[in-house]
JSON list of C-alpha atoms in Angstrom, two decimals:
[
{"chain": "A", "resi": 9, "resn": "ASP", "atom": "CA", "xyz": [-120.11, 84.05, -30.33]},
{"chain": "A", "resi": 10, "resn": "ALA", "atom": "CA", "xyz": [-123.90, 82.85, -28.74]},
{"chain": "A", "resi": 11, "resn": "LYS", "atom": "CA", "xyz": [-126.29, 84.61, -31.01]},
{"chain": "A", "resi": 12, "resn": "THR", "atom": "CA", "xyz": [-129.12, 86.87, -29.08]},
{"chain": "A", "resi": 13, "resn": "THR", "atom": "CA", "xyz": [-132.77, 88.07, -29.67]},
{"chain": "A", "resi": 14, "resn": "GLN", "atom": "CA", "xyz": [-134.05, 91.29, -27.85]},
{"chain": "A", "resi": 15, "resn": "PRO", "atom": "CA", "xyz": [-136.88, 93.71, -28.85]},
{"chain": "A", "resi": 16, "resn": "ASN", "atom": "CA", "xyz": [-136.34, 96.28, -30.69]},
{"chain": "A", "resi": 17, "resn": "SER", "atom": "CA", "xyz": [-137.80, 98.72, -28.33]},
{"chain": "A", "resi": 18, "resn": "MET", "atom": "CA", "xyz": [-139.69, 98.91, -25.20]},
{"chain": "A", "resi": 19, "resn": "GLU", "atom": "CA", "xyz": [-141.56, 101.95, -23.22]},
{"chain": "A", "resi": 20, "resn": "SER", "atom": "CA", "xyz": [-142.23, 101.79, -19.51]},
{"chain": "A", "resi": 21, "resn": "ASN", "atom": "CA", "xyz": [-143.87, 104.92, -17.65]},
{"chain": "A", "resi": 22, "resn": "GLU", "atom": "CA", "xyz": [-141.27, 106.43, -15.22]},
{"chain": "A", "resi": 23, "resn": "GLU", "atom": "CA", "xyz": [-141.25, 104.67, -11.99]},
{"chain": "A", "resi": 24, "resn": "GLU", "atom": "CA", "xyz": [-142.65, 101.79, -12.90]},
{"chain": "A", "resi": 25, "resn": "PRO", "atom": "CA", "xyz": [-140.63, 98.24, -13.23]},
{"chain": "A", "resi": 26, "resn": "VAL", "atom": "CA", "xyz": [-139.31, 97.32, -16.32]},
{"chain": "A", "resi": 27, "resn": "HIS", "atom": "CA", "xyz": [-138.58, 93.73, -17.74]},
{"chain": "A", "resi": 28, "resn": "LEU", "atom": "CA", "xyz": [-136.32, 94.25, -20.73]},
{"chain": "A", "resi": 29, "resn": "PRO", "atom": "CA", "xyz": [-135.90, 89.95, -22.01]},
{"chain": "A", "resi": 30, "resn": "CYS", "atom": "CA", "xyz": [-132.95, 88.45, -23.95]},
{"chain": "A", "resi": 31, "resn": "ASN", "atom": "CA", "xyz": [-132.85, 85.34, -25.33]},
{"chain": "A", "resi": 32, "resn": "HIS", "atom": "CA", "xyz": [-129.34, 83.19, -26.26]},
{"chain": "A", "resi": 33, "resn": "SER", "atom": "CA", "xyz": [-130.39, 79.75, -26.81]},
{"chain": "A", "resi": 34, "resn": "THR", "atom": "CA", "xyz": [-127.05, 78.89, -28.36]},
{"chain": "A", "resi": 35, "resn": "ILE", "atom": "CA", "xyz": [-125.28, 80.21, -25.48]},
{"chain": "A", "resi": 36, "resn": "SER", "atom": "CA", "xyz": [-122.54, 77.84, -23.70]},
{"chain": "A", "resi": 37, "resn": "GLY", "atom": "CA", "xyz": [-122.23, 76.51, -20.58]},
{"chain": "A", "resi": 38, "resn": "THR", "atom": "CA", "xyz": [-119.61, 78.58, -19.43]},
{"chain": "A", "resi": 39, "resn": "ASP", "atom": "CA", "xyz": [-120.71, 81.65, -21.01]},
{"chain": "A", "resi": 40, "resn": "TYR", "atom": "CA", "xyz": [-121.56, 84.51, -18.51]},
{"chain": "A", "resi": 41, "resn": "ILE", "atom": "CA", "xyz": [-124.61, 86.92, -19.46]},
{"chain": "A", "resi": 42, "resn": "HIS", "atom": "CA", "xyz": [-123.34, 90.74, -19.37]},
{"chain": "A", "resi": 43, "resn": "TRP", "atom": "CA", "xyz": [-125.56, 93.62, -19.84]},
{"chain": "A", "resi": 44, "resn": "TYR", "atom": "CA", "xyz": [-124.61, 96.98, -21.18]},
{"chain": "A", "resi": 45, "resn": "ARG", "atom": "CA", "xyz": [-126.40, 100.02, -21.69]},
{"chain": "A", "resi": 46, "resn": "GLN", "atom": "CA", "xyz": [-125.84, 103.39, -23.91]},
{"chain": "A", "resi": 47, "resn": "LEU", "atom": "CA", "xyz": [-127.80, 106.48, -23.00]},
{"chain": "A", "resi": 48, "resn": "PRO", "atom": "CA", "xyz": [-127.54, 108.82, -25.71]},
{"chain": "A", "resi": 49, "resn": "SER", "atom": "CA", "xyz": [-124.61, 110.22, -27.28]},
{"chain": "A", "resi": 50, "resn": "GLN", "atom": "CA", "xyz": [-122.54, 108.49, -24.55]},
{"chain": "A", "resi": 51, "resn": "GLY", "atom": "CA", "xyz": [-120.30, 105.28, -24.40]},
{"chain": "A", "resi": 52, "resn": "PRO", "atom": "CA", "xyz": [-122.05, 102.27, -23.41]},
{"chain": "A", "resi": 53, "resn": "GLU", "atom": "CA", "xyz": [-121.77, 101.55, -19.70]},
{"chain": "A", "resi": 54, "resn": "TYR", "atom": "CA", "xyz": [-121.94, 98.13, -17.93]},
{"chain": "A", "resi": 55, "resn": "VAL", "atom": "CA", "xyz": [-124.78, 97.04, -15.92]},
{"chain": "A", "resi": 56, "resn": "ILE", "atom": "CA", "xyz": [-124.82, 93.58, -14.46]},
{"chain": "A", "resi": 57, "resn": "HIS", "atom": "CA", "xyz": [-123.52, 90.33, -15.18]},
{"chain": "A", "resi": 58, "resn": "GLY", "atom": "CA", "xyz": [-124.23, 86.97, -14.08]},
{"chain": "A", "resi": 59, "resn": "LEU", "atom": "CA", "xyz": [-123.84, 83.27, -15.02]},
{"chain": "A", "resi": 60, "resn": "THR", "atom": "CA", "xyz": [-126.75, 80.77, -13.37]},
{"chain": "A", "resi": 61, "resn": "SER", "atom": "CA", "xyz": [-128.05, 82.78, -10.09]},
{"chain": "A", "resi": 62, "resn": "ASN", "atom": "CA", "xyz": [-129.91, 85.69, -9.97]},
{"chain": "A", "resi": 63, "resn": "VAL", "atom": "CA", "xyz": [-127.92, 88.84, -9.41]},
{"chain": "A", "resi": 64, "resn": "ASN", "atom": "CA", "xyz": [-128.13, 92.25, -7.66]},
{"chain": "A", "resi": 65, "resn": "ASN", "atom": "CA", "xyz": [-126.61, 95.49, -7.37]},
{"chain": "A", "resi": 66, "resn": "ARG", "atom": "CA", "xyz": [-127.63, 99.23, -7.25]},
{"chain": "A", "resi": 67, "resn": "MET", "atom": "CA", "xyz": [-128.48, 99.66, -10.95]},
{"chain": "A", "resi": 68, "resn": "ALA", "atom": "CA", "xyz": [-130.64, 96.26, -11.74]},
{"chain": "A", "resi": 69, "resn": "SER", "atom": "CA", "xyz": [-131.31, 93.09, -11.48]},
{"chain": "A", "resi": 70, "resn": "LEU", "atom": "CA", "xyz": [-130.83, 90.39, -13.42]},
{"chain": "A", "resi": 71, "resn": "ALA", "atom": "CA", "xyz": [-133.12, 86.95, -13.50]},
{"chain": "A", "resi": 72, "resn": "ILE", "atom": "CA", "xyz": [-131.58, 83.98, -15.05]},
{"chain": "A", "resi": 73, "resn": "ALA", "atom": "CA", "xyz": [-133.44, 81.08, -16.48]},
{"chain": "A", "resi": 74, "resn": "GLU", "atom": "CA", "xyz": [-132.82, 77.96, -14.94]},
{"chain": "A", "resi": 75, "resn": "ASP", "atom": "CA", "xyz": [-132.26, 76.22, -18.68]},
{"chain": "A", "resi": 76, "resn": "ARG", "atom": "CA", "xyz": [-130.00, 79.73, -19.26]},
{"chain": "A", "resi": 77, "resn": "LYS", "atom": "CA", "xyz": [-131.72, 80.15, -22.72]},
{"chain": "A", "resi": 78, "resn": "SER", "atom": "CA", "xyz": [-132.88, 83.26, -21.74]},
{"chain": "A", "resi": 79, "resn": "SER", "atom": "CA", "xyz": [-132.28, 86.21, -19.19]},
{"chain": "A", "resi": 80, "resn": "THR", "atom": "CA", "xyz": [-134.21, 89.33, -18.16]},
{"chain": "A", "resi": 81, "resn": "LEU", "atom": "CA", "xyz": [-132.96, 92.51, -16.86]},
{"chain": "A", "resi": 82, "resn": "ILE", "atom": "CA", "xyz": [-135.11, 94.40, -14.59]},
{"chain": "A", "resi": 83, "resn": "LEU", "atom": "CA", "xyz": [-134.91, 97.66, -13.53]},
{"chain": "A", "resi": 84, "resn": "HIS", "atom": "CA", "xyz": [-137.08, 98.37, -10.24]},
{"chain": "A", "resi": 85, "resn": "ARG", "atom": "CA", "xyz": [-138.31, 101.74, -11.06]},
{"chain": "A", "resi": 86, "resn": "ALA", "atom": "CA", "xyz": [-137.91, 103.24, -14.46]},
{"chain": "A", "resi": 87, "resn": "THR", "atom": "CA", "xyz": [-136.26, 106.60, -14.63]},
{"chain": "A", "resi": 88, "resn": "LEU", "atom": "CA", "xyz": [-136.10, 109.21, -17.41]},
{"chain": "A", "resi": 89, "resn": "ARG", "atom": "CA", "xyz": [-132.15, 108.63, -16.98]},
{"chain": "A", "resi": 90, "resn": "ASP", "atom": "CA", "xyz": [-132.71, 104.86, -17.65]},
{"chain": "A", "resi": 91, "resn": "ALA", "atom": "CA", "xyz": [-133.76, 105.82, -21.53]},
{"chain": "A", "resi": 92, "resn": "ALA", "atom": "CA", "xyz": [-131.12, 103.93, -23.20]},
{"chain": "A", "resi": 93, "resn": "VAL", "atom": "CA", "xyz": [-130.08, 101.02, -25.90]},
{"chain": "A", "resi": 94, "resn": "TYR", "atom": "CA", "xyz": [-129.91, 97.97, -23.58]},
{"chain": "A", "resi": 95, "resn": "TYR", "atom": "CA", "xyz": [-127.52, 95.30, -24.92]},
{"chain": "A", "resi": 96, "resn": "CYS", "atom": "CA", "xyz": [-127.30, 91.24, -23.63]},
{"chain": "A", "resi": 97, "resn": "ILE", "atom": "CA", "xyz": [-123.84, 90.14, -24.08]},
{"chain": "A", "resi": 98, "resn": "PRO", "atom": "CA", "xyz": [-122.90, 86.38, -23.82]},
{"chain": "A", "resi": 99, "resn": "LYS", "atom": "CA", "xyz": [-119.32, 85.94, -23.13]},
{"chain": "A", "resi": 100, "resn": "PRO", "atom": "CA", "xyz": [-116.91, 83.43, -22.16]},
{"chain": "A", "resi": 101, "resn": "PRO", "atom": "CA", "xyz": [-114.94, 83.63, -18.63]},
{"chain": "A", "resi": 102, "resn": "GLY", "atom": "CA", "xyz": [-111.64, 84.56, -18.58]},
{"chain": "A", "resi": 103, "resn": "ALA", "atom": "CA", "xyz": [-108.86, 86.96, -19.80]},
{"chain": "A", "resi": 104, "resn": "GLY", "atom": "CA", "xyz": [-108.75, 85.39, -23.34]},
{"chain": "A", "resi": 105, "resn": "SER", "atom": "CA", "xyz": [-112.20, 86.54, -23.79]},
{"chain": "A", "resi": 106, "resn": "TYR", "atom": "CA", "xyz": [-112.02, 90.41, -23.71]},
{"chain": "A", "resi": 107, "resn": "GLN", "atom": "CA", "xyz": [-113.93, 91.67, -27.03]},
{"chain": "A", "resi": 108, "resn": "LEU", "atom": "CA", "xyz": [-117.67, 92.39, -26.27]},
{"chain": "A", "resi": 109, "resn": "THR", "atom": "CA", "xyz": [-119.90, 91.66, -29.31]},
{"chain": "A", "resi": 110, "resn": "PHE", "atom": "CA", "xyz": [-122.69, 93.95, -29.50]},
{"chain": "A", "resi": 111, "resn": "GLY", "atom": "CA", "xyz": [-126.03, 93.32, -31.32]},
{"chain": "A", "resi": 112, "resn": "LYS", "atom": "CA", "xyz": [-128.82, 95.65, -31.86]},
{"chain": "A", "resi": 113, "resn": "GLY", "atom": "CA", "xyz": [-130.20, 95.72, -28.24]},
{"chain": "A", "resi": 114, "resn": "THR", "atom": "CA", "xyz": [-133.76, 97.04, -27.37]},
{"chain": "A", "resi": 115, "resn": "LYS", "atom": "CA", "xyz": [-134.13, 100.91, -27.13]},
{"chain": "A", "resi": 116, "resn": "LEU", "atom": "CA", "xyz": [-135.77, 101.52, -23.72]},
{"chain": "A", "resi": 117, "resn": "SER", "atom": "CA", "xyz": [-137.92, 104.92, -23.54]},
{"chain": "A", "resi": 118, "resn": "VAL", "atom": "CA", "xyz": [-139.46, 106.13, -20.43]},
{"chain": "A", "resi": 119, "resn": "ILE", "atom": "CA", "xyz": [-142.32, 108.02, -20.26]},
{"chain": "A", "resi": 120, "resn": "PRO", "atom": "CA", "xyz": [-142.90, 110.91, -18.06]},
{"chain": "B", "resi": 26, "resn": "GLY", "atom": "CA", "xyz": [-112.21, 109.16, -10.05]},
{"chain": "B", "resi": 27, "resn": "ALA", "atom": "CA", "xyz": [-111.80, 110.14, -13.69]},
{"chain": "B", "resi": 28, "resn": "GLY", "atom": "CA", "xyz": [-113.18, 107.85, -16.26]},
{"chain": "B", "resi": 29, "resn": "VAL", "atom": "CA", "xyz": [-111.90, 107.27, -19.73]},
{"chain": "B", "resi": 30, "resn": "SER", "atom": "CA", "xyz": [-111.43, 110.36, -21.50]},
{"chain": "B", "resi": 31, "resn": "GLN", "atom": "CA", "xyz": [-111.09, 110.79, -25.28]},
{"chain": "B", "resi": 32, "resn": "SER", "atom": "CA", "xyz": [-110.35, 113.52, -27.64]},
{"chain": "B", "resi": 33, "resn": "PRO", "atom": "CA", "xyz": [-111.64, 115.19, -29.78]},
{"chain": "B", "resi": 34, "resn": "SER", "atom": "CA", "xyz": [-115.03, 115.17, -28.98]},
{"chain": "B", "resi": 35, "resn": "ASN", "atom": "CA", "xyz": [-115.78, 116.14, -32.63]},
{"chain": "B", "resi": 36, "resn": "LYS", "atom": "CA", "xyz": [-113.44, 115.78, -35.90]},
{"chain": "B", "resi": 37, "resn": "VAL", "atom": "CA", "xyz": [-114.19, 116.78, -39.33]},
{"chain": "B", "resi": 38, "resn": "THR", "atom": "CA", "xyz": [-111.80, 115.92, -42.19]},
{"chain": "B", "resi": 39, "resn": "GLU", "atom": "CA", "xyz": [-112.01, 116.19, -45.70]},
{"chain": "B", "resi": 40, "resn": "LYS", "atom": "CA", "xyz": [-111.36, 112.58, -47.45]},
{"chain": "B", "resi": 41, "resn": "GLY", "atom": "CA", "xyz": [-108.02, 111.80, -48.25]},
{"chain": "B", "resi": 42, "resn": "LYS", "atom": "CA", "xyz": [-106.61, 113.33, -44.95]},
{"chain": "B", "resi": 43, "resn": "ASP", "atom": "CA", "xyz": [-105.06, 111.72, -41.88]},
{"chain": "B", "resi": 44, "resn": "VAL", "atom": "CA", "xyz": [-106.66, 111.83, -38.27]},
{"chain": "B", "resi": 45, "resn": "GLU", "atom": "CA", "xyz": [-105.49, 110.89, -34.97]},
{"chain": "B", "resi": 46, "resn": "LEU", "atom": "CA", "xyz": [-107.71, 110.15, -32.12]},
{"chain": "B", "resi": 47, "resn": "ARG", "atom": "CA", "xyz": [-106.73, 109.99, -28.52]},
{"chain": "B", "resi": 48, "resn": "CYS", "atom": "CA", "xyz": [-107.62, 107.98, -25.79]},
{"chain": "B", "resi": 49, "resn": "ASP", "atom": "CA", "xyz": [-106.46, 108.26, -21.95]},
{"chain": "B", "resi": 50, "resn": "PRO", "atom": "CA", "xyz": [-107.74, 105.24, -20.11]},
{"chain": "B", "resi": 51, "resn": "ILE", "atom": "CA", "xyz": [-108.58, 105.00, -16.62]},
{"chain": "B", "resi": 52, "resn": "SER", "atom": "CA", "xyz": [-105.17, 104.49, -14.10]},
{"chain": "B", "resi": 53, "resn": "GLY", "atom": "CA", "xyz": [-104.42, 101.33, -13.62]},
{"chain": "B", "resi": 54, "resn": "HIS", "atom": "CA", "xyz": [-106.23, 99.75, -16.28]},
{"chain": "B", "resi": 55, "resn": "THR", "atom": "CA", "xyz": [-103.85, 97.30, -18.20]},
{"chain": "B", "resi": 56, "resn": "ALA", "atom": "CA", "xyz": [-106.39, 96.57, -20.95]},
{"chain": "B", "resi": 57, "resn": "LEU", "atom": "CA", "xyz": [-107.46, 99.35, -23.54]},
{"chain": "B", "resi": 58, "resn": "TYR", "atom": "CA", "xyz": [-109.87, 98.12, -26.58]},
{"chain": "B", "resi": 59, "resn": "TRP", "atom": "CA", "xyz": [-110.76, 100.62, -29.54]},
{"chain": "B", "resi": 60, "resn": "TYR", "atom": "CA", "xyz": [-114.61, 100.12, -31.03]},
{"chain": "B", "resi": 61, "resn": "ARG", "atom": "CA", "xyz": [-116.53, 102.32, -33.88]},
{"chain": "B", "resi": 62, "resn": "GLN", "atom": "CA", "xyz": [-120.26, 102.50, -33.94]},
{"chain": "B", "resi": 63, "resn": "SER", "atom": "CA", "xyz": [-121.18, 103.99, -37.28]},
{"chain": "B", "resi": 64, "resn": "LEU", "atom": "CA", "xyz": [-124.95, 105.60, -37.39]},
{"chain": "B", "resi": 65, "resn": "GLY", "atom": "CA", "xyz": [-127.59, 103.20, -36.87]},
{"chain": "B", "resi": 66, "resn": "GLN", "atom": "CA", "xyz": [-125.36, 100.03, -36.57]},
{"chain": "B", "resi": 67, "resn": "GLY", "atom": "CA", "xyz": [-123.94, 98.22, -33.51]},
{"chain": "B", "resi": 68, "resn": "LEU", "atom": "CA", "xyz": [-120.48, 98.63, -31.80]},
{"chain": "B", "resi": 69, "resn": "GLU", "atom": "CA", "xyz": [-117.76, 96.78, -34.12]},
{"chain": "B", "resi": 70, "resn": "PHE", "atom": "CA", "xyz": [-114.31, 95.59, -32.38]},
{"chain": "B", "resi": 71, "resn": "LEU", "atom": "CA", "xyz": [-111.39, 97.48, -33.92]},
{"chain": "B", "resi": 72, "resn": "ILE", "atom": "CA", "xyz": [-108.47, 96.73, -31.45]},
{"chain": "B", "resi": 73, "resn": "TYR", "atom": "CA", "xyz": [-107.22, 95.66, -28.01]},
{"chain": "B", "resi": 74, "resn": "PHE", "atom": "CA", "xyz": [-104.25, 95.92, -25.75]},
{"chain": "B", "resi": 75, "resn": "GLN", "atom": "CA", "xyz": [-103.04, 94.16, -22.80]},
{"chain": "B", "resi": 76, "resn": "GLY", "atom": "CA", "xyz": [-99.74, 95.13, -21.13]},
{"chain": "B", "resi": 77, "resn": "ASN", "atom": "CA", "xyz": [-96.88, 94.65, -23.02]},
{"chain": "B", "resi": 78, "resn": "SER", "atom": "CA", "xyz": [-98.21, 91.77, -25.03]},
{"chain": "B", "resi": 79, "resn": "ALA", "atom": "CA", "xyz": [-98.78, 92.13, -29.10]},
{"chain": "B", "resi": 80, "resn": "PRO", "atom": "CA", "xyz": [-102.25, 93.96, -29.72]},
{"chain": "B", "resi": 81, "resn": "ASP", "atom": "CA", "xyz": [-105.05, 92.00, -31.20]},
{"chain": "B", "resi": 82, "resn": "LYS", "atom": "CA", "xyz": [-105.85, 93.83, -34.36]},
{"chain": "B", "resi": 83, "resn": "SER", "atom": "CA", "xyz": [-108.29, 91.39, -35.93]},
{"chain": "B", "resi": 84, "resn": "GLY", "atom": "CA", "xyz": [-110.80, 93.92, -35.90]},
{"chain": "B", "resi": 85, "resn": "LEU", "atom": "CA", "xyz": [-108.93, 96.85, -37.95]},
{"chain": "B", "resi": 86, "resn": "PRO", "atom": "CA", "xyz": [-111.17, 96.85, -41.29]},
{"chain": "B", "resi": 87, "resn": "SER", "atom": "CA", "xyz": [-108.34, 98.14, -43.27]},
{"chain": "B", "resi": 88, "resn": "ASP", "atom": "CA", "xyz": [-104.80, 98.71, -43.37]},
{"chain": "B", "resi": 89, "resn": "ARG", "atom": "CA", "xyz": [-105.19, 102.55, -43.15]},
{"chain": "B", "resi": 90, "resn": "PHE", "atom": "CA", "xyz": [-105.74, 102.04, -39.53]},
{"chain": "B", "resi": 91, "resn": "SER", "atom": "CA", "xyz": [-103.43, 101.80, -37.03]},
{"chain": "B", "resi": 92, "resn": "ALA", "atom": "CA", "xyz": [-102.89, 102.00, -33.55]},
{"chain": "B", "resi": 93, "resn": "GLU", "atom": "CA", "xyz": [-100.25, 102.05, -30.58]},
{"chain": "B", "resi": 94, "resn": "ARG", "atom": "CA", "xyz": [-100.64, 102.71, -27.08]},
{"chain": "B", "resi": 95, "resn": "THR", "atom": "CA", "xyz": [-97.50, 104.07, -25.36]},
{"chain": "B", "resi": 96, "resn": "GLY", "atom": "CA", "xyz": [-95.95, 103.54, -22.18]},
{"chain": "B", "resi": 97, "resn": "GLY", "atom": "CA", "xyz": [-98.94, 100.97, -21.29]},
{"chain": "B", "resi": 98, "resn": "SER", "atom": "CA", "xyz": [-101.21, 104.21, -20.61]},
{"chain": "B", "resi": 99, "resn": "VAL", "atom": "CA", "xyz": [-102.24, 106.62, -23.56]},
{"chain": "B", "resi": 100, "resn": "SER", "atom": "CA", "xyz": [-103.52, 105.33, -26.98]},
{"chain": "B", "resi": 101, "resn": "THR", "atom": "CA", "xyz": [-103.64, 106.63, -30.27]},
{"chain": "B", "resi": 102, "resn": "LEU", "atom": "CA", "xyz": [-105.73, 105.82, -33.40]},
{"chain": "B", "resi": 103, "resn": "THR", "atom": "CA", "xyz": [-104.55, 106.69, -36.71]},
{"chain": "B", "resi": 104, "resn": "ILE", "atom": "CA", "xyz": [-106.33, 106.76, -39.86]},
{"chain": "B", "resi": 105, "resn": "GLN", "atom": "CA", "xyz": [-104.77, 107.57, -42.87]},
{"chain": "B", "resi": 106, "resn": "ARG", "atom": "CA", "xyz": [-106.30, 108.72, -46.31]},
{"chain": "B", "resi": 107, "resn": "THR", "atom": "CA", "xyz": [-110.00, 109.01, -44.60]},
{"chain": "B", "resi": 108, "resn": "GLN", "atom": "CA", "xyz": [-112.84, 107.61, -46.37]},
{"chain": "B", "resi": 109, "resn": "GLN", "atom": "CA", "xyz": [-116.32, 108.71, -46.05]},
{"chain": "B", "resi": 110, "resn": "GLU", "atom": "CA", "xyz": [-117.42, 105.01, -45.01]},
{"chain": "B", "resi": 111, "resn": "ASP", "atom": "CA", "xyz": [-114.76, 105.96, -42.29]},
{"chain": "B", "resi": 112, "resn": "SER", "atom": "CA", "xyz": [-117.18, 108.19, -40.64]},
{"chain": "B", "resi": 113, "resn": "ALA", "atom": "CA", "xyz": [-118.70, 106.96, -37.26]},
{"chain": "B", "resi": 114, "resn": "VAL", "atom": "CA", "xyz": [-118.11, 107.36, -33.77]},
{"chain": "B", "resi": 115, "resn": "TYR", "atom": "CA", "xyz": [-114.87, 106.14, -32.18]},
{"chain": "B", "resi": 116, "resn": "LEU", "atom": "CA", "xyz": [-115.13, 104.71, -28.37]},
{"chain": "B", "resi": 117, "resn": "CYS", "atom": "CA", "xyz": [-112.37, 103.70, -26.19]},
{"chain": "B", "resi": 118, "resn": "ALA", "atom": "CA", "xyz": [-113.00, 101.13, -23.33]},
{"chain": "B", "resi": 119, "resn": "SER", "atom": "CA", "xyz": [-110.54, 100.39, -20.59]},
{"chain": "B", "resi": 120, "resn": "SER", "atom": "CA", "xyz": [-110.58, 97.35, -17.95]},
{"chain": "B", "resi": 121, "resn": "LEU", "atom": "CA", "xyz": [-108.84, 96.52, -14.93]},
{"chain": "B", "resi": 122, "resn": "GLN", "atom": "CA", "xyz": [-108.15, 93.08, -16.14]},
{"chain": "B", "resi": 123, "resn": "PRO", "atom": "CA", "xyz": [-108.25, 91.15, -19.57]},
{"chain": "B", "resi": 124, "resn": "GLY", "atom": "CA", "xyz": [-111.82, 90.33, -19.83]},
{"chain": "B", "resi": 125, "resn": "GLY", "atom": "CA", "xyz": [-113.31, 92.17, -17.27]},
{"chain": "B", "resi": 126, "resn": "GLU", "atom": "CA", "xyz": [-115.69, 95.20, -17.14]},
{"chain": "B", "resi": 127, "resn": "GLN", "atom": "CA", "xyz": [-115.30, 97.83, -19.84]},
{"chain": "B", "resi": 128, "resn": "TYR", "atom": "CA", "xyz": [-115.21, 101.31, -18.77]},
{"chain": "B", "resi": 129, "resn": "PHE", "atom": "CA", "xyz": [-115.87, 103.58, -21.94]},
{"chain": "B", "resi": 130, "resn": "GLY", "atom": "CA", "xyz": [-115.35, 106.76, -23.06]},
{"chain": "B", "resi": 131, "resn": "PRO", "atom": "CA", "xyz": [-117.57, 109.32, -24.04]},
{"chain": "B", "resi": 132, "resn": "GLY", "atom": "CA", "xyz": [-116.09, 108.97, -27.77]},
{"chain": "B", "resi": 133, "resn": "THR", "atom": "CA", "xyz": [-115.11, 110.85, -30.61]},
{"chain": "B", "resi": 134, "resn": "ARG", "atom": "CA", "xyz": [-117.31, 111.43, -33.52]},
{"chain": "B", "resi": 135, "resn": "LEU", "atom": "CA", "xyz": [-115.58, 111.38, -36.96]},
{"chain": "B", "resi": 136, "resn": "THR", "atom": "CA", "xyz": [-117.05, 113.16, -39.77]},
{"chain": "B", "resi": 137, "resn": "VAL", "atom": "CA", "xyz": [-115.19, 112.32, -43.17]},
{"chain": "B", "resi": 138, "resn": "THR", "atom": "CA", "xyz": [-116.39, 115.16, -45.93]}
]
């Protein structure tokens, strides 16, 4: 599995954009980059995933570096509900790769 | 629609007792996963079920842990002769297809006294 490095914690003011970085320099060419988050006292929830191109959905955007050794999860306007631990998880595609390997993640605090 | 549900939400048990934790996956999801999260630790994979295939039990920490999935739906994780180090939040997830986006339940917090 590719090793990931994320900041232990970050802070953001409410309604401001947040950029959450992840380094995954040992990622293989076919690994997708998945992001999950875990709100306090809840199970993790899927946020977004991508391979090479930048991706957008209703929750966030994912910017992937051209060399794929890093990526950034972008929350366009942080809300109090976005306070959570965010996990970056490289994972091979396909049915044979089903296990999610969670690291320590980044704990995001949102300041009202 | 209904998400993944788990019961009980909290369980306190005495050391040496057996416990059963239940998971109801999202209807139609063929894949089911169990993870556990110890205090201050990341999530640790335990076991994976897919359809009628033999489960992947590679993450189970000891032979005191077992799990089954009946009828391709509900799953039960059983811990025999519980130890204090078994105290953790046990999380269940399901996905529509193997390797797909995983939907997690709220977890069962197990405390072994």
